[in-house]
Short mmCIF file of C-alpha atoms in Angstrom, two decimals:
data_model
loop_
_atom_site.label_atom_id
_atom_site.label_comp_id
_atom_site.label_asym_id
_atom_site.label_seq_id
_atom_site.Cartn_x
_atom_site.Cartn_y
_atom_site.Cartn_z
CA MET I 1 -16.87 -24.92 26.93
CA LEU I 2 -14.72 -26.95 24.78
CA PRO I 3 -11.85 -25.32 22.94
CA GLY I 4 -12.86 -26.08 19.53
CA LEU I 5 -15.99 -24.21 20.00
CA PHE I 6 -14.40 -20.81 19.41
CA ASP I 7 -12.65 -22.16 16.56
CA ILE I 8 -15.63 -23.33 14.78
CA LEU I 9 -17.50 -20.23 15.67
CA GLY I 10 -14.66 -18.33 14.25
CA ASN I 11 -14.84 -20.15 11.01
CA ILE I 12 -18.58 -19.64 10.69
CA PHE I 13 -18.32 -15.90 11.22
CA ILE I 14 -15.39 -15.51 8.72
CA SER I 15 -17.43 -17.46 6.02
CA ALA I 16 -20.51 -15.36 6.83
CA GLY I 17 -18.46 -12.22 6.40
CA LEU I 18 -17.13 -13.76 3.17
CA LEU I 19 -20.70 -14.14 2.03
CA PHE I 20 -21.55 -10.52 2.78
CA ILE I 21 -18.48 -9.42 0.59
CA VAL I 22 -19.73 -11.57 -2.26
CA PHE I 23 -23.03 -9.78 -1.97
CA GLY I 24 -21.41 -6.56 -1.83
CA VAL I 25 -19.54 -7.42 -5.33
CA ILE I 26 -22.81 -8.66 -6.74
CA GLY I 27 -24.24 -5.42 -5.65
CA ILE I 28 -21.38 -3.72 -7.83
CA TYR I 29 -22.34 -5.20 -10.93
CA ARG I 30 -26.05 -5.53 -10.48
CA PHE I 31 -26.87 -1.80 -10.27
CA LYS I 32 -26.88 0.07 -13.49
CA ASP I 33 -26.09 3.59 -11.93
CA PHE I 34 -23.49 4.85 -9.70
CA TYR I 35 -25.37 6.26 -6.85
CA ALA I 36 -27.20 2.77 -6.13
CA ARG I 37 -24.03 0.91 -6.58
CA ILE I 38 -22.09 2.93 -3.84
CA LEU I 39 -25.03 3.04 -1.68
CA ILE I 40 -25.35 -0.84 -1.44
CA SER I 41 -21.64 -1.94 -1.73
CA SER I 42 -19.95 0.34 0.80
CA LYS I 43 -22.45 -0.68 3.41
CA VAL I 44 -22.45 -4.36 2.73
CA ASP I 45 -18.68 -4.07 2.50
CA THR I 46 -18.39 -2.55 6.06
CA ILE I 47 -20.63 -5.17 7.38
CA GLY I 48 -18.50 -8.07 5.77
CA PHE I 49 -15.51 -6.36 7.31
CA ILE I 50 -17.05 -6.28 10.74
CA THR I 51 -18.05 -10.02 10.50
CA ILE I 52 -14.82 -11.18 9.42
CA MET I 53 -12.99 -9.20 12.14
CA PHE I 54 -15.39 -10.76 14.76
CA GLY I 55 -14.62 -14.15 13.41
CA VAL I 56 -10.94 -13.31 13.72
CA ILE I 57 -11.29 -12.01 17.08
CA LEU I 58 -13.07 -15.34 18.02
CA LYS I 59 -10.33 -17.44 16.72
CA ALA I 60 -7.64 -15.45 18.13
CA GLY I 61 -8.96 -15.69 21.52
CA PHE I 62 -8.04 -13.07 24.31
CA SER I 63 -4.59 -11.73 23.61
CA MET I 64 -2.76 -8.79 21.95
CA PHE I 65 -3.49 -10.04 18.59
CA SER I 66 -7.36 -9.49 19.06
CA LEU I 67 -6.80 -6.31 20.75
CA LYS I 68 -4.95 -4.87 17.60
CA VAL I 69 -7.66 -6.40 15.41
CA ILE I 70 -10.25 -4.57 17.60
CA LEU I 71 -8.43 -1.48 17.01
CA ILE I 72 -8.39 -1.87 13.12
CA LEU I 73 -12.08 -2.82 13.49
CA ILE I 74 -12.81 0.46 15.07
CA ILE I 75 -10.85 2.33 12.72
CA SER I 76 -12.35 0.90 9.68
CA ILE I 77 -15.85 1.33 10.92
CA ILE I 78 -14.97 5.04 11.25
CA ILE I 79 -13.08 5.14 7.92
CA ASN I 80 -15.22 3.46 5.41
CA PRO I 81 -18.44 5.69 5.65
CA ILE I 82 -16.22 8.68 5.37
CA VAL I 83 -14.56 7.53 2.21
CA SER I 84 -17.94 6.68 0.74
CA ASN I 85 -19.29 10.18 1.58
CA ALA I 86 -16.24 11.82 0.19
CA VAL I 87 -16.64 9.81 -3.11
CA VAL I 88 -20.37 10.40 -3.40
CA ARG I 89 -19.90 14.04 -2.51
CA SER I 90 -17.35 14.57 -5.06
CA ALA I 91 -19.66 12.84 -7.75
CA TYR I 92 -22.70 15.02 -6.68
CA TYR I 93 -20.91 18.32 -6.47
CA SER I 94 -19.35 18.08 -9.85
CA ASP I 95 -22.98 17.62 -11.00
CA TYR I 96 -22.76 14.02 -12.04
CA ARG I 97 -26.52 13.16 -12.68
CA ILE I 98 -28.30 9.96 -13.55
CA GLU I 99 -30.76 10.30 -16.33
CA ARG I 100 -33.92 8.59 -15.24
CA LYS I 101 -35.98 7.57 -18.18
CA ASN I 102 -39.31 6.95 -16.42
CA SER I 103 -39.42 9.29 -13.37
CA GLY I 104 -38.61 12.92 -13.28
CA MET N 1 -9.93 -23.63 5.50
CA ASN N 2 -7.32 -20.76 5.29
CA ASP N 3 -6.82 -21.23 1.47
CA LEU N 4 -10.29 -21.42 0.75
CA ILE N 5 -11.02 -18.01 2.30
CA LEU N 6 -8.14 -16.50 0.68
CA PHE N 7 -8.83 -17.78 -2.72
CA ALA N 8 -12.42 -16.41 -2.37
CA MET N 9 -11.15 -13.08 -1.22
CA ILE N 10 -8.74 -13.01 -4.15
CA LEU N 11 -11.60 -13.82 -6.68
CA VAL N 12 -13.76 -11.32 -5.12
CA SER N 13 -11.21 -8.48 -5.28
CA LEU N 14 -10.40 -9.38 -8.93
CA PHE N 15 -14.14 -8.53 -9.59
CA THR N 16 -13.62 -5.31 -7.69
CA ALA N 17 -10.47 -4.56 -9.73
CA ALA N 18 -12.43 -5.18 -12.84
CA ARG N 19 -15.00 -2.62 -11.75
CA VAL N 20 -12.00 -0.14 -11.46
CA VAL N 21 -11.02 -0.93 -15.12
CA PHE N 22 -14.55 -1.00 -16.70
CA GLY N 23 -16.13 1.53 -14.42
CA PRO N 24 -18.00 4.14 -16.69
CA SER N 25 -17.14 7.15 -14.60
CA ILE N 26 -14.23 8.10 -12.53
CA TRP N 27 -16.33 7.76 -9.20
CA ASP N 28 -17.07 4.20 -10.05
CA ARG N 29 -13.36 3.62 -10.29
CA LEU N 30 -12.94 5.36 -6.90
CA LEU N 31 -15.69 2.93 -5.47
CA GLY N 32 -13.92 0.06 -6.99
CA TYR N 33 -10.46 1.22 -5.33
CA ASN N 34 -11.96 1.81 -1.98
CA LEU N 35 -13.52 -1.54 -1.87
CA PHE N 36 -10.41 -3.15 -3.38
CA SER N 37 -8.22 -1.68 -0.54
CA SER N 38 -10.55 -2.58 2.17
CA LYS N 39 -10.49 -6.32 0.85
CA ILE N 40 -6.65 -6.01 0.87
CA THR N 41 -6.87 -5.14 4.52
CA MET N 42 -9.02 -8.13 5.26
CA MET N 43 -6.77 -10.36 3.56
CA ILE N 44 -3.65 -9.13 5.31
CA ILE N 45 -5.55 -9.89 8.73
CA ILE N 46 -6.59 -13.37 7.70
CA ILE N 47 -3.10 -14.14 6.64
CA ALA N 48 -1.84 -12.69 9.86
CA LEU N 49 -4.43 -14.77 11.78
CA PHE N 50 -3.48 -18.08 10.11
CA SER N 51 0.24 -17.58 10.07
CA ASP N 52 0.21 -16.23 13.58
CA LYS N 53 2.42 -13.19 12.87
CA SER N 54 0.99 -10.27 14.81
CA TYR N 55 3.46 -7.64 13.09
CA LEU N 56 1.33 -8.22 10.01
CA LEU N 57 -1.63 -6.37 11.71
CA ASP N 58 0.36 -3.11 11.74
CA VAL N 59 0.84 -3.40 8.07
CA ALA N 60 -2.92 -3.79 7.73
CA PHE N 61 -3.50 -0.81 9.98
CA THR N 62 -1.28 1.44 8.08
CA TYR N 63 -2.54 0.31 4.72
CA ALA N 64 -6.15 1.04 5.81
CA LEU N 65 -5.04 4.61 6.79
CA LEU N 66 -3.18 5.29 3.71
CA GLY N 67 -5.68 4.06 1.52
CA PHE N 68 -8.24 6.29 3.50
CA VAL N 69 -6.08 9.55 2.97
CA GLY N 70 -5.48 8.60 -0.49
CA ILE N 71 -8.88 8.32 -1.60
CA ILE N 72 -10.11 11.42 0.30
CA PHE N 73 -7.58 13.59 -1.57
CA VAL N 74 -8.43 12.10 -4.92
CA ALA N 75 -12.03 12.64 -4.50
CA GLY N 76 -11.34 16.14 -3.46
CA PHE N 77 -9.04 16.69 -6.27
CA ILE N 78 -11.68 15.50 -8.83
CA GLN N 79 -14.47 17.61 -7.16
CA LYS N 80 -12.34 20.57 -7.56
CA LYS N 81 -11.71 19.57 -11.32
CA GLY N 82 -7.93 19.58 -10.84
CA LYS N 83 -7.32 22.57 -8.96
CA ILE N 84 -5.67 21.61 -5.61
#
């Protein structure tokens, strides 16, 4: 395999992750109420994080650097859902409800 | 390639920071802060990759953990309406 292949693949993955993050931010501004907003953006942001870190690992090759990036990746995969859950739980339990005009 | 990615990330995190400023409710601000800190972690890692400094990864790791702890306690603080 030619050495440049991993570089190009890494760049492709990093830009794909960047695209996911742009979608995540669009998701923040597109939805009107809070619950839909956090439902979309926290998921898409985590996916973007995973894709970018995969691209970084591809570019860094097999070294101590990519082992550290894998550690950060695993920790972040665990952390992001917990944080989103904590935020939504605090919103729900302090009875922050969205007034739906049409449905009940 | 490096500056392009970093410029796009900075632009995106500006929009997230704008959500923190204009968020109608407190929890929107918490959401904006959460996304902003994960974007900062990504930027640190990308800078560490392109400048080939592996000690920056420890900075990103610590920042992710501290952001996590901070948001968990702020969310709990708001949920209890100020009583620790």
